CSV table of C-alpha atoms and ligand atoms in Angstrom, one decimal:
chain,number,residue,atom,x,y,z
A,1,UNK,CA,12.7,14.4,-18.1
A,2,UNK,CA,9.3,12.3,-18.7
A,3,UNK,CA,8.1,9.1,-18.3
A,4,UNK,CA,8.3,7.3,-21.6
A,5,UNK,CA,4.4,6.7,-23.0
A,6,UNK,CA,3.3,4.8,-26.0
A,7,UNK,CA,1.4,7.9,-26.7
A,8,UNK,CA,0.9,7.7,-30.2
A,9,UNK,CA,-1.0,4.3,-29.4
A,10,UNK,CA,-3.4,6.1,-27.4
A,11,UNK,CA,-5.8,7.7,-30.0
A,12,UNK,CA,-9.4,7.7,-29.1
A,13,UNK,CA,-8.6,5.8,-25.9
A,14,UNK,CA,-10.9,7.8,-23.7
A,15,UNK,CA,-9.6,9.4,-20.7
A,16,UNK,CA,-9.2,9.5,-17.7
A,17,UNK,CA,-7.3,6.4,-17.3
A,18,UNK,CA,-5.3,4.8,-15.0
A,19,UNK,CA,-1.8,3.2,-17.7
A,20,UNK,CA,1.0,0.5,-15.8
A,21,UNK,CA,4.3,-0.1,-17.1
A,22,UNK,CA,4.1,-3.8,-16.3
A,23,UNK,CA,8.1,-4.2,-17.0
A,24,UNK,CA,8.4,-1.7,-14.6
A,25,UNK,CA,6.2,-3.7,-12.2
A,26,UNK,CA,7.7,-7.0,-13.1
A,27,UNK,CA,11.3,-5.7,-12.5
A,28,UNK,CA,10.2,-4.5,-9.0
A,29,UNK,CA,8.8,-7.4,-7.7
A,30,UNK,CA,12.0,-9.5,-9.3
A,31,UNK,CA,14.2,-7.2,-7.1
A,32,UNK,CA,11.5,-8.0,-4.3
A,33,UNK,CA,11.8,-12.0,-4.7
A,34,UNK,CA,16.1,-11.5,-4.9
A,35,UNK,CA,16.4,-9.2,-1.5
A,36,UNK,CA,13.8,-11.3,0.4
A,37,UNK,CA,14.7,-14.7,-0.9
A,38,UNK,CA,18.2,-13.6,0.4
A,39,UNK,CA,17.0,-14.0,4.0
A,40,UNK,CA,14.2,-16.1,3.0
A,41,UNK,CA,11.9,-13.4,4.3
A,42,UNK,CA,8.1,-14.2,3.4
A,43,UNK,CA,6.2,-10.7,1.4
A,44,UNK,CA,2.7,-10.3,1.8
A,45,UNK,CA,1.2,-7.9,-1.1
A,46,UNK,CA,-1.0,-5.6,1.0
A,47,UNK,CA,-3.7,-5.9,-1.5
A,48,UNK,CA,-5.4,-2.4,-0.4
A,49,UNK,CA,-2.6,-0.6,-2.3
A,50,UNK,CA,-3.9,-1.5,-5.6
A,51,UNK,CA,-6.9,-4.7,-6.2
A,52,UNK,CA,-6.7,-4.7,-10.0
A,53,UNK,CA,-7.2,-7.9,-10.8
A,54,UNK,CA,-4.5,-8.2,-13.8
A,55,UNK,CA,-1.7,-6.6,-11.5
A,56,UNK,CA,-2.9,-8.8,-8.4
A,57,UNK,CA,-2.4,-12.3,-10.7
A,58,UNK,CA,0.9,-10.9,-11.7
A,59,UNK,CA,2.0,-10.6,-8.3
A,60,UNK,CA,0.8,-13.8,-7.1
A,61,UNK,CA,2.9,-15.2,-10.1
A,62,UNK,CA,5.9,-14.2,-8.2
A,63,UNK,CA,5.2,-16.4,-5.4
A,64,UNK,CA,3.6,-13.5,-3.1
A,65,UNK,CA,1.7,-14.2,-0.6
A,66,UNK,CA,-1.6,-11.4,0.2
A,67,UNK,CA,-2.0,-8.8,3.4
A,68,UNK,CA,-5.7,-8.2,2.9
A,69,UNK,CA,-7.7,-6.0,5.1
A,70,UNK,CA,-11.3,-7.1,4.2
A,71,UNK,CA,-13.3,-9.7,3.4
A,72,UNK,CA,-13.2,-8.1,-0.5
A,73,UNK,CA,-10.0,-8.5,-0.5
A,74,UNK,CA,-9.3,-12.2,1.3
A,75,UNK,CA,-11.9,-12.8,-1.9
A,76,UNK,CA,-10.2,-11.0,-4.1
A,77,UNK,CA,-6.3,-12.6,-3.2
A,78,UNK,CA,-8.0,-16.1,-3.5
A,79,UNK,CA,-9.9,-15.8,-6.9
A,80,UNK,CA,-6.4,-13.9,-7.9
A,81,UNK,CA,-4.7,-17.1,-6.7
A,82,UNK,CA,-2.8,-16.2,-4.3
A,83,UNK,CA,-1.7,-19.1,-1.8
A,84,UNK,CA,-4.2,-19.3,1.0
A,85,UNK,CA,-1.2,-21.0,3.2
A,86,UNK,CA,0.2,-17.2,2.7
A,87,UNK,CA,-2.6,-15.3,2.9
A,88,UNK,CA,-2.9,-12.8,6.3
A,89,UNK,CA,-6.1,-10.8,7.5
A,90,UNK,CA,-6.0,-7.6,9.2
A,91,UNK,CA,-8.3,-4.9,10.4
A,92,UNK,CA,-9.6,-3.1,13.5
A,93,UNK,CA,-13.0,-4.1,12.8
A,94,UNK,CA,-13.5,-7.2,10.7
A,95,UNK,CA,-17.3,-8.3,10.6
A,96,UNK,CA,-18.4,-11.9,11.2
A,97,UNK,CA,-18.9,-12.7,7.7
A,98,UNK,CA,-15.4,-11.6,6.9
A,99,UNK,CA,-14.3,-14.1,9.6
A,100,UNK,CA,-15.9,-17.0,8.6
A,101,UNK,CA,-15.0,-16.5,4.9
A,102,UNK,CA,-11.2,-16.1,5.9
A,103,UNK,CA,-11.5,-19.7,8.2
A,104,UNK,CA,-13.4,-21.4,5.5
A,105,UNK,CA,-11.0,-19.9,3.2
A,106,UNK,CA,-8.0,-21.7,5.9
A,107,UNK,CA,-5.7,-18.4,5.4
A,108,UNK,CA,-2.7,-18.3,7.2
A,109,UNK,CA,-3.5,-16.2,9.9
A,110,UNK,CA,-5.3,-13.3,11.5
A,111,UNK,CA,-3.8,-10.4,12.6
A,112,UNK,CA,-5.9,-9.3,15.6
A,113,UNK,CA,-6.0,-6.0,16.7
A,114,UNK,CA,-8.0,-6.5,20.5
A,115,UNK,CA,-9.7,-8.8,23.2
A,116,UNK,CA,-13.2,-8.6,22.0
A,117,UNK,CA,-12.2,-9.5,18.0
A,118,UNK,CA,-10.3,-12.9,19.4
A,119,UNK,CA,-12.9,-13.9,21.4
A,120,UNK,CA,-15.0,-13.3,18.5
A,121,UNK,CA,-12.9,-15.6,16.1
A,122,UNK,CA,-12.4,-18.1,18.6
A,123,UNK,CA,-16.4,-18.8,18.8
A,124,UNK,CA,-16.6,-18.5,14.8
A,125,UNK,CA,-13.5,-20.9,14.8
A,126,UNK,CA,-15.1,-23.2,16.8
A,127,UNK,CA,-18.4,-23.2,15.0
A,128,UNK,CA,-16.7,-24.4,11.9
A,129,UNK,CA,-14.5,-26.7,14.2
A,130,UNK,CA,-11.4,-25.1,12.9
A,131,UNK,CA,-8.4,-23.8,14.8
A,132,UNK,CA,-7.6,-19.6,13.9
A,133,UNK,CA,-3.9,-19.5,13.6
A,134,UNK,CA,-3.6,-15.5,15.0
A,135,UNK,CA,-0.8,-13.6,15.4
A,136,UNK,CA,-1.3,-10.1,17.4
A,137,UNK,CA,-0.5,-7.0,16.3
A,138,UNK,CA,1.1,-4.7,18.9
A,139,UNK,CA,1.5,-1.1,18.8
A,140,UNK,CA,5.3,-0.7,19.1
A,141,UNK,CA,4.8,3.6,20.0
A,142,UNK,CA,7.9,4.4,17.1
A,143,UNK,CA,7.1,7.6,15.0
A,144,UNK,CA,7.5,6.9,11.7
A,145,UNK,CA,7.9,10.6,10.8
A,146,UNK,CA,5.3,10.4,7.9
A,147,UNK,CA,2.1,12.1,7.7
A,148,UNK,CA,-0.4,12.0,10.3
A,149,UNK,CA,-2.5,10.4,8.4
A,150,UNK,CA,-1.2,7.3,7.6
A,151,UNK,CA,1.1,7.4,11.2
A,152,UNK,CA,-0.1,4.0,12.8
A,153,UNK,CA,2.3,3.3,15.2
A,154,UNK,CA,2.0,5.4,17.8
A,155,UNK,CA,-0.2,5.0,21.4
A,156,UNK,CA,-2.5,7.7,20.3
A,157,UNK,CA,-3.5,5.5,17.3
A,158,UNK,CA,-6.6,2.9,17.0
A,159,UNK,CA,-4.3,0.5,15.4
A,160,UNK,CA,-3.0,-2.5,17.4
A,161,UNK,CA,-2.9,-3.6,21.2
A,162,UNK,CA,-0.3,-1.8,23.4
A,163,UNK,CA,2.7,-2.9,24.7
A,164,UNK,CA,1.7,-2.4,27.9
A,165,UNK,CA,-1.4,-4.7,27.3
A,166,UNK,CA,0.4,-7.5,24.9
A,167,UNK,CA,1.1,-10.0,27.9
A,168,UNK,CA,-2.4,-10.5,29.3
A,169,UNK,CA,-3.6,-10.8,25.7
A,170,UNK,CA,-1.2,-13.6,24.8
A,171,UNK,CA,-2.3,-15.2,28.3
A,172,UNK,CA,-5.9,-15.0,27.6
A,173,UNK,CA,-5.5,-16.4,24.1
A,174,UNK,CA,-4.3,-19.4,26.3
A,175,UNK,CA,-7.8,-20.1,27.5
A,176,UNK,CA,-9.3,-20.4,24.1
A,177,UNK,CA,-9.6,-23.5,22.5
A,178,UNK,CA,-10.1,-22.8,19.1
A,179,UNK,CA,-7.1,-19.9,18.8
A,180,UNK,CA,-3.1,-20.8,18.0
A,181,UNK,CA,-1.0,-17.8,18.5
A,182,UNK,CA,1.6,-18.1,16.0
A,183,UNK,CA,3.4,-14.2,15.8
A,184,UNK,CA,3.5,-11.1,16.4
A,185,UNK,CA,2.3,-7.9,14.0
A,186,UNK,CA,3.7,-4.6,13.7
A,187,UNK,CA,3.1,-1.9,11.2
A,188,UNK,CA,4.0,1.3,12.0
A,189,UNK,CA,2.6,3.9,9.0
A,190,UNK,CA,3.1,4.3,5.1
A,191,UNK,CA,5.4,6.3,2.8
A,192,UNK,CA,8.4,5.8,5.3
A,193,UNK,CA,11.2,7.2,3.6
A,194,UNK,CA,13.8,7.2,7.1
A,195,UNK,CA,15.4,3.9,7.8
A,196,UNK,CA,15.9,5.1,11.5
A,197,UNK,CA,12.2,4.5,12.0
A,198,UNK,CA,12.1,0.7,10.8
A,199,UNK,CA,16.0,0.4,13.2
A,200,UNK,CA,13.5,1.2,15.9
A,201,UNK,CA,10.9,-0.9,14.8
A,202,UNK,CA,13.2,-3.8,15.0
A,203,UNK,CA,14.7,-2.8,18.3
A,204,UNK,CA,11.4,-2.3,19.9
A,205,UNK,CA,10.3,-5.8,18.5
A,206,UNK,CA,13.1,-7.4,20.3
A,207,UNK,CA,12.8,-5.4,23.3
A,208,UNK,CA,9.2,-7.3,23.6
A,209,UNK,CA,10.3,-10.6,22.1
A,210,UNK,CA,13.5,-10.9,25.0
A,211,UNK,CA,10.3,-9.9,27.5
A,212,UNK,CA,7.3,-12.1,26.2
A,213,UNK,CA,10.0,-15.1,26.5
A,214,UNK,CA,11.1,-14.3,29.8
A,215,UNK,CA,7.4,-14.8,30.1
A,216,UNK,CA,7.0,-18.1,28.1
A,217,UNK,CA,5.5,-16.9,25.1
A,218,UNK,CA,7.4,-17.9,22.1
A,219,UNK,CA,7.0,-16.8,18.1
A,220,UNK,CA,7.2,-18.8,15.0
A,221,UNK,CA,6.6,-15.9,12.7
A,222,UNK,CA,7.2,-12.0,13.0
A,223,UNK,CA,5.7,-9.8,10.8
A,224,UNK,CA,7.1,-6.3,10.4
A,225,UNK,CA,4.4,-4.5,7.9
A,226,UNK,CA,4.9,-2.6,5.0
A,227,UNK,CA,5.5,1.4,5.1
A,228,UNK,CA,8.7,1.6,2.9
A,229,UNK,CA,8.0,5.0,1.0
A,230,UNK,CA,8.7,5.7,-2.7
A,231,UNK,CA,10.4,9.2,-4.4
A,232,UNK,CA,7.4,10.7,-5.6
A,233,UNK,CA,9.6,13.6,-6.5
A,234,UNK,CA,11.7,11.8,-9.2
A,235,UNK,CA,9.7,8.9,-10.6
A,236,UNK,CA,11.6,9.1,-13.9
A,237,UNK,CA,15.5,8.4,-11.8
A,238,UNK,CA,14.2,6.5,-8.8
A,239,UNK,CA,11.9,4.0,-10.1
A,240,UNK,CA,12.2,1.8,-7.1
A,241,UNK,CA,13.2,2.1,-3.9
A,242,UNK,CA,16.1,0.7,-2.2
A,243,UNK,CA,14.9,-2.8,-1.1
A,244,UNK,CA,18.3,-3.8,-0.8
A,245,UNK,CA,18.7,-1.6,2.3
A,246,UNK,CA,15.2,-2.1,3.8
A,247,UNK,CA,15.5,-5.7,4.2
A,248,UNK,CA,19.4,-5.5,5.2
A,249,UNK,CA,17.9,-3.2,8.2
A,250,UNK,CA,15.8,-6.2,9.3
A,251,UNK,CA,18.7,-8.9,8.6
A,252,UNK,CA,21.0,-6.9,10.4
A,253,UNK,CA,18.5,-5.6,13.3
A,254,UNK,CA,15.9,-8.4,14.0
A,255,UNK,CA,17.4,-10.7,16.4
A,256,UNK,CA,15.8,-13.5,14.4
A,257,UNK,CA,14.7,-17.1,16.6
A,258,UNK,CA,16.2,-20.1,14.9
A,259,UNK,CA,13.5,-21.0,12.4
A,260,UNK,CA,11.5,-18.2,12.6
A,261,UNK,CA,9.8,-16.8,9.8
A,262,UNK,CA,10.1,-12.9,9.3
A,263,UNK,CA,7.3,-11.4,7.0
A,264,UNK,CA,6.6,-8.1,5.2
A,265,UNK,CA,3.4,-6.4,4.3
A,266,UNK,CA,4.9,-3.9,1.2
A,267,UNK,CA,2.0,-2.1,-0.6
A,268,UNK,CA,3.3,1.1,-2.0
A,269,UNK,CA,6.6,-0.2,-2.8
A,270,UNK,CA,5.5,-2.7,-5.1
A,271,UNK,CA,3.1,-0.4,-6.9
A,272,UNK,CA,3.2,2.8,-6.6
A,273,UNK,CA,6.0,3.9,-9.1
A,274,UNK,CA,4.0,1.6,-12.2
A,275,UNK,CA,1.3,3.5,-12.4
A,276,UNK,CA,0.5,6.8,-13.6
A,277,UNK,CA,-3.0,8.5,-14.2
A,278,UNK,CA,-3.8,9.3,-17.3
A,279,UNK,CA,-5.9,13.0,-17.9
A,280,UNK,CA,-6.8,14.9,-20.7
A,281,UNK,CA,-6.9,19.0,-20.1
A,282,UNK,CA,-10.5,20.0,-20.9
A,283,UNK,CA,-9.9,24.2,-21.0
A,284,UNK,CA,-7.3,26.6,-19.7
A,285,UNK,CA,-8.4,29.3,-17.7
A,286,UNK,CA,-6.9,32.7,-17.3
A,287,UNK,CA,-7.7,34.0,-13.5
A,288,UNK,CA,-6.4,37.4,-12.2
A,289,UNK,CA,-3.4,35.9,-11.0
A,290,UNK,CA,-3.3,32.8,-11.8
A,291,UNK,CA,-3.7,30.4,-15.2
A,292,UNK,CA,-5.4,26.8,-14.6
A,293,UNK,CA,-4.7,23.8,-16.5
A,294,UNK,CA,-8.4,21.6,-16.1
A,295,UNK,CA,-8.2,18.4,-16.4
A,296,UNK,CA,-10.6,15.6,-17.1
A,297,UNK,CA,-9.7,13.5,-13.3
A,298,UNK,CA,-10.3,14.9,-10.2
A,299,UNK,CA,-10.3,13.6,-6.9
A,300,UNK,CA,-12.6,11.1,-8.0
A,301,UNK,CA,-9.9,9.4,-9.5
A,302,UNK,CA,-6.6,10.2,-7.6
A,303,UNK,CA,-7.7,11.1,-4.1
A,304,UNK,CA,-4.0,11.3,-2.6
A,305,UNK,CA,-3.9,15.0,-3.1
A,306,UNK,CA,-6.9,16.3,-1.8
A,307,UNK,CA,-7.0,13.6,0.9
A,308,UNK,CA,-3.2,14.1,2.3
A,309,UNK,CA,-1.7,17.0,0.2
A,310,UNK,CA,0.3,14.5,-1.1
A,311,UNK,CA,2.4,15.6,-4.1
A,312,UNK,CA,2.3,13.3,-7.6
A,313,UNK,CA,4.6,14.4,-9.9
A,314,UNK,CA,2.8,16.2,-13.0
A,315,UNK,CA,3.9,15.9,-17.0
A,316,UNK,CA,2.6,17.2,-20.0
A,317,UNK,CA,2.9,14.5,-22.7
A,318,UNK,CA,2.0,16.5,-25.3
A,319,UNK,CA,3.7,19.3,-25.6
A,320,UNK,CA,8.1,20.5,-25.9
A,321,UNK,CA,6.7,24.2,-25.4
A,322,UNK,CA,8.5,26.1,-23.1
A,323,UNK,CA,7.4,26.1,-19.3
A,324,UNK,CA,4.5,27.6,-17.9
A,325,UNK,CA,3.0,28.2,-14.4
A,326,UNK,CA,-0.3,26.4,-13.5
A,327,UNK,CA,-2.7,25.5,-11.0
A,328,UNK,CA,-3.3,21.5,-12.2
A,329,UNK,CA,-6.9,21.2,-11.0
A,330,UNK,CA,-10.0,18.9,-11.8
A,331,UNK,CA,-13.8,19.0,-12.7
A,332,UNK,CA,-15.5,18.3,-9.1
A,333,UNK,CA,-17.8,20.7,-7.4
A,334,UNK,CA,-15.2,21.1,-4.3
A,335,UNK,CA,-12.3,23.8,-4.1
A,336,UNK,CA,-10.0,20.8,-2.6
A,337,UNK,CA,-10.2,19.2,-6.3
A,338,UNK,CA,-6.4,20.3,-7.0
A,339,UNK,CA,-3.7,18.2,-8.3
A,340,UNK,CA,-0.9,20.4,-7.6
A,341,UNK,CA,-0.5,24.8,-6.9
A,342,UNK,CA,2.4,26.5,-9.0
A,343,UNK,CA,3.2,23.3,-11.4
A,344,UNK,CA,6.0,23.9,-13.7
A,345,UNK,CA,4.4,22.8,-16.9
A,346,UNK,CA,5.1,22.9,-21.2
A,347,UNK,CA,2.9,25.0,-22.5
A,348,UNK,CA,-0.6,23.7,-22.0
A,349,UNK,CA,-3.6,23.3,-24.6
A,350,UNK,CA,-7.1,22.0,-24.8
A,351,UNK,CA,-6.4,18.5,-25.5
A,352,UNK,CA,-3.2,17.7,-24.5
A,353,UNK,CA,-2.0,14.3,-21.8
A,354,UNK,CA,-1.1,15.1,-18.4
A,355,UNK,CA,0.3,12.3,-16.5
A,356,UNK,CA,0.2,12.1,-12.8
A,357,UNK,CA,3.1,10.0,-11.9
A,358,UNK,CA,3.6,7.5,-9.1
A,359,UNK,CA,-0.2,6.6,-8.9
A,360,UNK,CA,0.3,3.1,-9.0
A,361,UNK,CA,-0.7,2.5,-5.0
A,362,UNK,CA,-3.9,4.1,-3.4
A,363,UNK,CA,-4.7,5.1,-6.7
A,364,UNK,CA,-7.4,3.5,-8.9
A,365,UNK,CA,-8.1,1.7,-5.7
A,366,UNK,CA,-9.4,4.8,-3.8
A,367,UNK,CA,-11.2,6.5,-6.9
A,368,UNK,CA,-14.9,6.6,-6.2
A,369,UNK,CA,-18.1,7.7,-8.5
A,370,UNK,CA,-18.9,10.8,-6.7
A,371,UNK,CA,-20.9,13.5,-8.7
A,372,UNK,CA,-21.9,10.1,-10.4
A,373,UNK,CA,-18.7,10.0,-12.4
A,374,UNK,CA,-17.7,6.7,-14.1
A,375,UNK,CA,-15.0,5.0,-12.8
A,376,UNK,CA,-11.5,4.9,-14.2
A,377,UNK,CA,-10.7,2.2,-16.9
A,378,UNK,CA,-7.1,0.5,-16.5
A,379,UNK,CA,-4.5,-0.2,-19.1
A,380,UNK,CA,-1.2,-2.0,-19.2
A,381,UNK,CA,1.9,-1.2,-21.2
A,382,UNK,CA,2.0,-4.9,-22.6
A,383,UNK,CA,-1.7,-3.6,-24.3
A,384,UNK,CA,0.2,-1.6,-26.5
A,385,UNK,CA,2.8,-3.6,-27.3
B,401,LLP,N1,0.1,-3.5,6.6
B,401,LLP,C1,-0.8,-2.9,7.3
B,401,LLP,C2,-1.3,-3.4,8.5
B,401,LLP,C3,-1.3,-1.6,6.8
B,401,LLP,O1,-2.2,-0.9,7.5
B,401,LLP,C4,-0.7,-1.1,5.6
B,401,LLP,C5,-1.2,0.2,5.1
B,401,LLP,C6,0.2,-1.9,4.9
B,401,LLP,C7,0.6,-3.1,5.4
B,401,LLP,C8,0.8,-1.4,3.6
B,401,LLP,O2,1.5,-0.2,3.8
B,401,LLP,P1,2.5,0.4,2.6
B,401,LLP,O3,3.6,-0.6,2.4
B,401,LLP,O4,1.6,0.5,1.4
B,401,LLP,O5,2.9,1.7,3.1
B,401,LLP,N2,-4.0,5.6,1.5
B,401,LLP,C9,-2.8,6.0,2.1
B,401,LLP,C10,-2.0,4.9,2.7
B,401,LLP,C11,-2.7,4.1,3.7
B,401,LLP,C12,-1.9,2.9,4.2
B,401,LLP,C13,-2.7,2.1,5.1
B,401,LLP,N3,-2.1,0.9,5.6
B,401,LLP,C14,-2.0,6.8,1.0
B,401,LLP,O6,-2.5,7.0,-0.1
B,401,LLP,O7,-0.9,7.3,1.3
């Protein structure tokens, strides 16, 4: 089975192109807003999974609030109109401007990641006689069981402060005048597909609330991240995934204060299954052993492959043919420009439309102009209506 195109209305549209099925998009984030208004769980778009600016107003329309991760993108949530009340800033390393924008901006809060950066926003704080609402993000040590790469969670990691540490953090936020510690942060990695490791998320999280309060630190707001994964293997059956469940865990799990607010960072999830990238092949090539279908996109455009031999599902639009073998590779000067090794394929021609599926998130937003390529134009299924 394939995903369902308006191919026909495609002629002389130049490719490669990144192409979202905004119904597809609009029905995920209505299954979002259901299964967190349930709870009355707060979602923060993590902006960083795609910035586009027609799919970022879309999602604000829904009420969203924005996880941003740079000054760029606390610009970008605000000019997409995103609520500032509901707008959070992380980062390991955010840079003074980036500060000052954010308190000028009057976002919700900061998520800060170590001593020095707090100090750091207390003094810009106080220079624009403002208070920084911050909440801290702790390293919580739970494997998420994902790929290295995008594994944050863990002690080894740069990401967070550690438990060990989060006490005398919260007490020296005490001393500063300009800071109001209003949660905690966790985020434990991406494309999290095992519900066991967000139970331990919220088990942990407890664990530290029960001791922070023994303590006498108390939270209005906890904010659990994003990571829920998506099935890159069948993007045509599972177009979603199971938000019901993921925010049950957290109902069920999180031993909630009364009126605390709980919050979600989702990136992928919302995304990643409405967006596909669009390639023409430019030649097929018979090696010794092998036949390669050469596309028009390479890495330059989906860097996901290449970056974390991530798999993205493969189609050939254009052709019924019967099914051939092929190494799915791009045009850049580098042998790790390969889409996918052994790809079932129809028959394959000069010409014809491959689709990478599931593209939607770290996508068009990672694709860069290396060997001065242009960079990807963006359509949307309601152009072609
Ligand atoms: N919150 C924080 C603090 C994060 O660092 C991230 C992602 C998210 C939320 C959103 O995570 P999501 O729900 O999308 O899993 N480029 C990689 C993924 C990097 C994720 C970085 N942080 C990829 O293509 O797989």
């Amino acid at each position: 089975m394939k995903g369902n195109f308006p191919v026909a209305k495609w002629n002389g549209v130049q490719t490669p192109f990144y192409f979202y099925d905004i119904e597809l998009l609009k029905r995920t984030l209505a299954t979002i807003k259901a299964e967190t208004d349930k709870y009355g769980f707060c979602q923060h778009y993590a902006i960083k999974a795609n910035a586009n600016p027609r799919i970022l107003k879309l999602i604000a329309s829904y009420g969203f609030g924005a996880d941003c991760v740079s000054g760029g993108e606390v610009q970008a949530a605000l000019d997409a109109g995103f609520d500032p009340h509901k707008i959070v800033f992380a980062g390991v390393g955010k840079a003074d401007w980036e500060i000052n924008l954010a308190l000028k901006g009057d976002i919700f809060c900061f998520n800060v990641e170590s001593i020095p950066e707090l100090h750091i926003i207390n003094e810009l704080a106080a220079a624009q006689n403002k208070t920084a609402r911050v909440e801290f993000r702790v390293n919580p040590n739970v494997d998420a069981h994902t790929h290295a790469k995008i594994t944050t969670g863990l002690s080894e990691n740069k990401f967070g402060i550690n438990l060990s540490q989060i006490a005398a953090v919260l007490k020296d936020a005490q001393t500063l005048s300009n800071i109001e510690v209003v949660g905690l942060h966790f985020h434990i990695g991406s494309q999290i597909t095992d519900m066991s490791a967000f139970k331990d998320l919220c088990i942990k999280a407890n664990d530290l609330q029960n001791q922070l309060e023994a303590q006498g630190f108390t939270f209005a707001n906890m904010n659990f991240g994003g990571g829920l994964g998506i099935d890159y293997h069948h993007p045509n059956h599972i177009d979603m995934p199971d938000f019901a469940s993921y925010f049950a865990v957290f109902n069920q799990l999180v031993e909630r204060r009364e009126g605390q607010a709980i919050h979600f960072e989702l990136g992928r999830a919302v995304v990643g299954q409405c967006g596909s990238l669009i390639s023409s092949v430019l030649y097929v090539k018979e090696g010794e052993v092998k036949k390669f279908a050469i596309l028009d996109a390479g890495f330059t455009e989906l860097i996901r492959p290449a970056m974390y031999d991530a798999y993205h599902r493969i189609e050939n639009l254009s052709s019924d043919l019967p099914q051939e073998t092929y190494d799915v590779v791009g045009p850049i000067c580098e042998s790790s420009d390969v889409f996918g090794k052994d790809v079932s394929l129809n028959q394959v021609k000069r010409g014809d439309l491959i689709a990478l599926r599931s593209a939607g998130a770290y996508g068009e937003v990672m694709s860069s102009t290396y060997n001065l390529r242009k960079l990807p134009a963006a359509y949307f299924s309601e152009d072609f209506e």
